[in-house]
Coordinates of C-alpha atoms and ligand atoms in Angstrom, one line a residue:
X1 CA 11.6 69.6 8.0
X2 CA 9.2 71.2 5.6
X3 CA 5.9 69.6 4.7
X4 CA 4.1 70.5 1.5
X5 CA 0.3 69.8 1.3
X6 CA -1.7 69.7 -2.0
X7 CA -5.4 70.2 -1.7
X8 CA -4.9 72.6 1.2
X9 CA -8.4 74.1 0.6
X10 CA -10.2 70.9 1.0
X11 CA -11.7 68.9 3.9
X12 CA -8.6 67.0 4.9
X13 CA -5.9 69.3 3.7
X14 CA -7.2 72.2 5.7
X15 CA -7.2 70.1 8.8
X16 CA -3.7 68.9 8.3
X17 CA -2.6 72.6 7.8
X18 CA -4.6 73.7 11.0
X19 CA -2.7 71.0 13.0
X20 CA 0.7 71.9 11.6
X21 CA 0.1 75.6 12.2
X22 CA -1.1 74.9 15.8
X23 CA 2.1 72.8 16.4
X24 CA 4.3 75.7 14.9
X25 CA 5.6 73.4 12.2
X26 CA 6.7 74.8 8.9
X27 CA 4.5 73.9 5.8
X28 CA 3.8 75.0 2.2
X29 CA 0.3 74.8 0.9
X30 CA 0.1 76.0 -2.6
X31 CA -3.2 77.0 -4.1
X32 CA -4.4 75.1 -7.3
X33 CA -3.4 78.2 -9.3
X34 CA 0.4 77.9 -8.1
X35 CA 0.5 74.1 -8.3
X36 CA -2.3 72.5 -10.5
X37 CA -1.2 68.8 -10.4
X38 CA -2.5 68.3 -13.9
X39 CA 0.2 70.7 -15.2
X40 CA 3.3 68.7 -15.2
X41 CA 5.7 71.8 -15.6
X42 CA 4.0 73.9 -13.0
X43 CA 3.9 71.0 -10.6
X44 CA 7.5 69.9 -11.0
X45 CA 8.8 73.5 -11.0
X46 CA 7.0 74.2 -7.7
X47 CA 8.3 71.0 -6.0
X48 CA 11.9 71.6 -7.3
X49 CA 11.8 75.2 -6.2
X50 CA 10.6 74.4 -2.7
X51 CA 12.2 71.1 -2.2
X52 CA 9.9 69.8 0.6
X53 CA 11.0 67.0 2.9
X54 CA 7.5 65.5 2.7
X55 CA 4.6 66.0 0.4
X56 CA 1.0 65.1 1.7
X57 CA -1.0 64.8 -1.5
X58 CA -4.7 65.5 -0.6
X59 CA -5.6 67.1 -4.0
X60 CA -8.1 65.0 -5.9
X61 CA -11.1 65.0 -8.1
X62 CA -13.5 63.8 -5.3
X63 CA -17.0 64.2 -6.9
X64 CA -17.9 60.5 -7.4
X65 CA -21.1 61.2 -9.4
X66 CA -19.4 63.8 -11.7
X67 CA -16.4 61.3 -12.3
X68 CA -18.8 59.0 -14.2
X69 CA -19.4 61.8 -16.8
X70 CA -16.0 63.3 -16.7
X71 CA -13.9 60.2 -16.7
X72 CA -10.9 61.8 -18.5
X73 CA -10.8 64.7 -16.1
X74 CA -11.0 62.3 -13.0
X75 CA -8.1 60.3 -14.4
X76 CA -6.1 63.4 -15.3
X77 CA -6.3 64.7 -11.7
X78 CA -6.3 61.5 -9.7
X79 CA -3.9 59.4 -11.8
X80 CA -1.8 61.7 -14.1
X81 CA -1.7 64.5 -11.5
X82 CA -0.6 62.0 -8.8
X83 CA 2.1 60.6 -11.1
X84 CA 3.5 64.3 -11.5
X85 CA 3.6 64.7 -7.7
X86 CA 5.2 61.3 -7.2
X87 CA 7.9 61.8 -9.8
X88 CA 8.7 65.4 -8.4
X89 CA 8.8 64.0 -4.9
X90 CA 11.1 61.2 -5.9
X91 CA 13.3 63.7 -7.8
X92 CA 13.9 66.0 -4.7
X93 CA 14.2 63.0 -2.3
X94 CA 10.8 63.8 -0.5
X95 CA 8.7 61.3 1.2
X96 CA 5.1 61.1 -0.4
X97 CA 1.8 60.5 1.4
X98 CA -1.0 59.7 -1.1
X99 CA -4.6 59.8 0.2
X100 CA -6.6 56.9 -1.3
X101 CA -10.1 55.6 -0.7
X102 CA -12.3 52.7 0.4
X103 CA -13.8 52.9 -3.1
X104 CA -10.9 50.9 -4.5
X105 CA -12.8 47.9 -3.1
X106 CA -15.9 46.3 -4.5
X107 CA -17.8 45.7 -1.3
X108 CA -18.3 42.0 -1.6
X109 CA -16.6 41.2 1.7
X110 CA -18.5 40.9 5.0
X111 CA -15.7 41.8 7.3
X112 CA -13.4 44.9 7.3
X113 CA -11.0 45.3 4.3
X114 CA -7.3 44.9 5.3
X115 CA -4.4 46.6 3.5
X116 CA -3.5 43.5 1.7
X117 CA -7.0 42.9 0.2
X118 CA -7.3 42.9 -3.5
X119 CA -8.7 46.2 -4.8
X120 CA -11.5 45.9 -7.4
X121 CA -13.0 49.4 -7.9
X122 CA -16.7 49.6 -9.1
X123 CA -16.7 53.2 -10.4
X124 CA -14.6 55.8 -12.2
X125 CA -13.5 57.6 -9.1
X126 CA -12.4 54.3 -7.5
X127 CA -10.6 53.3 -10.6
X128 CA -8.9 56.7 -11.0
X129 CA -7.8 56.6 -7.3
X130 CA -6.4 53.2 -7.7
X131 CA -4.4 54.3 -10.9
X132 CA -3.0 57.0 -8.6
X133 CA -1.9 54.4 -6.1
X134 CA -0.2 52.4 -8.9
X135 CA 1.5 55.6 -10.0
X136 CA 2.9 56.2 -6.6
X137 CA 4.2 52.7 -6.1
X138 CA 5.9 52.9 -9.5
X139 CA 7.5 56.4 -9.0
X140 CA 8.6 56.5 -5.4
X141 CA 9.6 53.8 -2.9
X142 CA 9.5 56.2 0.2
X143 CA 5.6 56.4 0.1
X144 CA 2.7 56.0 2.5
X145 CA -0.6 55.2 0.7
X146 CA -3.3 56.1 3.1
X147 CA -6.8 54.7 2.4
X148 CA -9.6 56.4 4.2
X149 CA -13.4 56.6 4.0
X150 CA -16.6 58.6 4.6
X151 CA -14.6 61.8 5.6
X152 CA -16.3 64.6 7.5
X153 CA -14.7 67.6 9.1
X154 CA -14.3 71.4 9.0
X155 CA -14.1 72.8 5.5
X156 CA -16.6 72.3 2.7
X157 CA -19.8 70.1 2.6
X158 CA -20.2 66.6 4.1
X159 CA -22.9 64.1 4.9
X160 CA -23.4 65.1 8.5
X161 CA -23.7 68.8 7.6
X162 CA -26.2 68.0 4.9
X163 CA -28.3 65.9 7.3
X164 CA -28.3 68.6 10.0
X165 CA -29.2 71.3 7.5
X166 CA -32.1 69.3 6.0
X167 CA -33.3 68.5 9.6
X168 CA -34.1 72.2 10.0
X169 CA -36.9 72.0 7.4
X170 CA -37.9 68.3 7.3
X171 CA -39.8 66.3 10.0
X172 CA -38.6 63.1 8.5
X173 CA -35.6 62.1 6.4
X174 CA -35.1 58.8 4.5
X175 CA -31.5 57.6 4.7
X176 CA -30.1 54.3 3.1
X177 CA -29.3 51.5 5.5
X178 CA -28.0 48.9 3.2
X179 CA -24.6 50.5 2.7
X180 CA -21.9 50.2 5.4
X181 CA -18.7 52.0 5.8
X182 CA -16.3 53.7 8.3
X183 CA -17.0 57.3 8.9
X184 CA -13.7 59.2 9.5
X185 CA -13.2 62.6 11.2
X186 CA -10.6 64.9 9.6
X187 CA -9.2 65.7 13.0
X188 CA -8.5 62.2 13.8
X189 CA -7.3 61.3 10.2
X190 CA -4.9 64.4 10.0
X191 CA -3.5 63.5 13.5
X192 CA -2.9 59.9 12.4
X193 CA -1.2 60.9 9.2
X194 CA 1.1 63.3 11.1
X195 CA 2.1 60.5 13.4
X196 CA 2.4 58.0 10.6
X197 CA 5.0 60.2 8.7
X198 CA 7.3 60.1 11.7
X199 CA 7.7 56.3 11.6
X200 CA 9.4 55.7 8.2
X201 CA 7.4 52.5 8.0
X202 CA 6.4 52.9 4.4
X203 CA 3.6 51.2 2.6
X204 CA -0.2 51.0 2.4
X205 CA -2.2 51.9 5.4
X206 CA -6.0 52.1 6.3
X207 CA -6.9 55.0 8.5
X208 CA -10.6 55.3 9.5
X209 CA -12.4 55.8 12.7
X210 CA -13.3 52.6 14.6
X211 CA -16.4 50.6 14.2
X212 CA -18.8 50.5 11.2
X213 CA -22.2 51.8 10.4
X214 CA -24.7 52.5 7.6
X215 CA -25.5 56.0 6.3
X216 CA -28.8 55.5 8.2
X217 CA -26.8 54.8 11.5
X218 CA -24.6 57.9 10.9
X219 CA -27.6 60.2 10.2
X220 CA -29.5 58.9 13.2
X221 CA -26.5 59.4 15.6
X222 CA -25.9 63.0 14.3
X223 CA -29.6 63.8 14.7
X224 CA -29.7 62.3 18.1
X225 CA -26.7 64.2 19.3
X226 CA -28.0 67.5 17.8
X227 CA -31.2 67.2 19.8
X228 CA -33.2 67.7 16.6
X229 CA -36.8 66.4 16.4
X230 CA -36.4 65.0 12.9
X231 CA -37.1 61.3 12.4
X232 CA -34.6 59.3 10.4
X233 CA -36.2 56.4 8.4
X234 CA -34.3 53.7 6.9
X235 CA -34.6 53.0 3.2
X236 CA -33.0 50.9 0.4
X237 CA -30.2 52.4 -1.8
X238 CA -32.6 51.8 -4.7
X239 CA -34.6 54.8 -3.4
X240 CA -31.7 57.0 -4.4
X241 CA -30.5 55.9 -8.0
X242 CA -27.1 57.1 -8.8
X243 CA -24.8 57.1 -11.9
X244 CA -21.8 55.7 -9.9
X245 CA -22.0 52.1 -8.5
X246 CA -20.8 52.1 -4.9
X247 CA -19.5 49.3 -2.8
X248 CA -22.2 48.1 -0.4
X249 CA -19.6 47.4 2.3
X250 CA -16.4 49.3 2.5
X251 CA -15.5 49.1 6.1
X252 CA -11.7 49.7 6.5
X253 CA -9.7 47.7 9.1
X254 CA -6.7 49.6 10.5
X255 CA -4.4 46.5 10.8
X256 CA -1.1 48.2 10.8
X257 CA -1.4 51.3 13.0
X258 CA -3.0 52.3 16.3
X259 CA -6.8 52.2 16.0
X260 CA -8.5 55.6 15.8
X261 CA -11.3 56.5 18.2
X262 CA -14.7 55.0 17.5
X263 CA -16.8 56.8 14.9
X264 CA -19.6 57.7 17.5
X265 CA -17.1 59.7 19.7
X266 CA -15.7 61.3 16.5
X267 CA -19.2 62.5 15.5
X268 CA -19.9 63.8 19.0
X269 CA -16.6 65.8 19.0
X270 CA -17.3 67.1 15.5
X271 CA -20.9 68.3 16.4
X272 CA -19.4 70.2 19.5
X273 CA -17.1 72.0 17.1
X274 CA -19.6 73.2 14.6
X275 CA -22.8 75.2 14.4
X276 CA -24.9 74.3 11.3
Ligands
LIG301 N1 -14.2 63.0 1.1 C1 -14.3 61.7 1.4 O1 -15.2 61.1 1.9 C2 -13.1 60.9 1.0 C3 -13.2 59.5 1.2 C4 -12.0 58.7 1.0 C5 -10.8 59.4 0.4 N2 -10.8 60.6 0.2 C6 -9.6 61.2 -0.4 O2 -9.1 62.1 0.6 C7 -8.4 63.2 -0.1 C8 -8.9 64.5 0.5 O3 -10.3 64.6 0.2 P1 -11.2 65.8 0.6 O4 -12.6 65.4 0.9 O5 -10.4 66.7 1.7 O6 -11.2 66.6 -0.8 P2 -12.0 67.9 -1.2 O7 -12.5 68.6 0.1 O8 -12.9 67.6 -2.3 O9 -10.8 68.8 -1.7 C9 -10.1 68.6 -2.8 C10 -9.0 69.4 -3.0 O10 -8.2 69.1 -4.2 C11 -7.9 70.3 -4.9 N3 -7.7 70.1 -6.3 C12 -8.6 69.6 -7.1 N4 -8.1 69.5 -8.3 C13 -6.8 70.0 -8.3 C14 -5.8 70.1 -9.2 N5 -5.9 69.8 -10.5 N6 -4.6 70.6 -8.8 C15 -4.4 71.0 -7.4 N7 -5.4 70.8 -6.5 C16 -6.6 70.4 -7.0 C17 -9.0 71.3 -4.6 O11 -8.7 72.6 -4.8 P3 -9.7 73.7 -5.2 O12 -10.2 74.3 -3.9 O13 -8.9 74.6 -6.1 O14 -10.8 73.1 -5.9 C18 -9.2 70.9 -3.0 O15 -8.3 71.7 -2.2 C19 -8.6 62.9 -1.6 O16 -7.5 62.3 -2.1 C20 -9.8 62.0 -1.6 O17 -9.8 61.2 -2.9 C21 -11.9 61.4 0.5

C-alpha cells in the first residue's frame, strides 16, 4: 500500500511523513517542483506514473491574510489544484484524503460545529477551501474530507512558536480573547488521519484536539508551561485589524471518530518536543 502526500514540506505533511517513516511504511512525497497541483499535466502525469493507493492532499495556499489580495491564486491552488488531484486519484483508483478547515464556517454558532453543519465561509481562504471540498465530492466517491483547525507542530511557523519567541523580548503581550477555536497538534492529527484511512468509512470528518479555547487561553497556557515570566493580557480582536474576516467561534466537534486528546495536554507534549 503506497501513500502519496502532497504538501510534504508543510506543518501537517511533514508530520505524516515522519509517522509513516517511523512505521516503515512506503510513501511518496513529491516536492512542489515535481508535482505542482496547479499544473494539471504535471499533477496527473505524476499520479498516473506512481499510481498510489492513497493520496493525502495537504498542499494548500494557507496564508489567510494574503488570500484576500491573491484571490485568484488561492482558488487556483485550493480549488483547481484540489480538482486536479481528485480527478487523478479517481483515474488511478486511489482513495483521497483532503484536508479542509474550520474557516468554512461563519462562527455564528455557540456550540461545536458538527460535520453536518452548513458551511458559510467568511473569507477568501475559507471559500477556496470549501470549493476544494466540492471538487473532491464531485470527482471521487472514495474520499475523506478532514476539517481541522488552529494547527501547530514541527515544521514552519505557528502561533505557539510566535508567542514563545516574542516572550523572550517582551514583558507583556496582548492576545485576543474573543475568538474561540480548537487548537490541533500535528502529531495527534497525523495519527488520527492514518487511523481513519484504515476504516474505509468515507465522508466528512472533524479532527481537532479536544476542548476549546481563545487565542488568549492558548498563549497563556503555552507561557505558563514554558516557565516564562511574560504576562499575557486579554484584548479584543479589534486591537488587531486584519484584511480577512475570521469566524469568532470555530470549535470543531469530532462526532464521527474517537476524540483526540485535550488541547492542553497536546500543548504540553509539543513544548516538551521543541526548544524555541
Ligand atoms: N495551519 C492551520 O492552522 C490549518 C488550519 C486548518 C486547516 N489547515 C489545512 O491543513 C493543510 C495543511 O496545512 P499546513 O499548515 O501543514 O500547511 P503549510 O505548512 O502552509 O504547508 C503548505 C504546503 O503546501 C505546499 N504547496 C503550496 N502550494 C502548492 C502547489 N501549488 N503545489 C504543490 N504544493 C504546494 C507547500 O509547498 P512549498 O514548501 O513548496 O511551499 C507546503 O508543503 C492545508 O490543507 C490547510 O488548508 C491548516
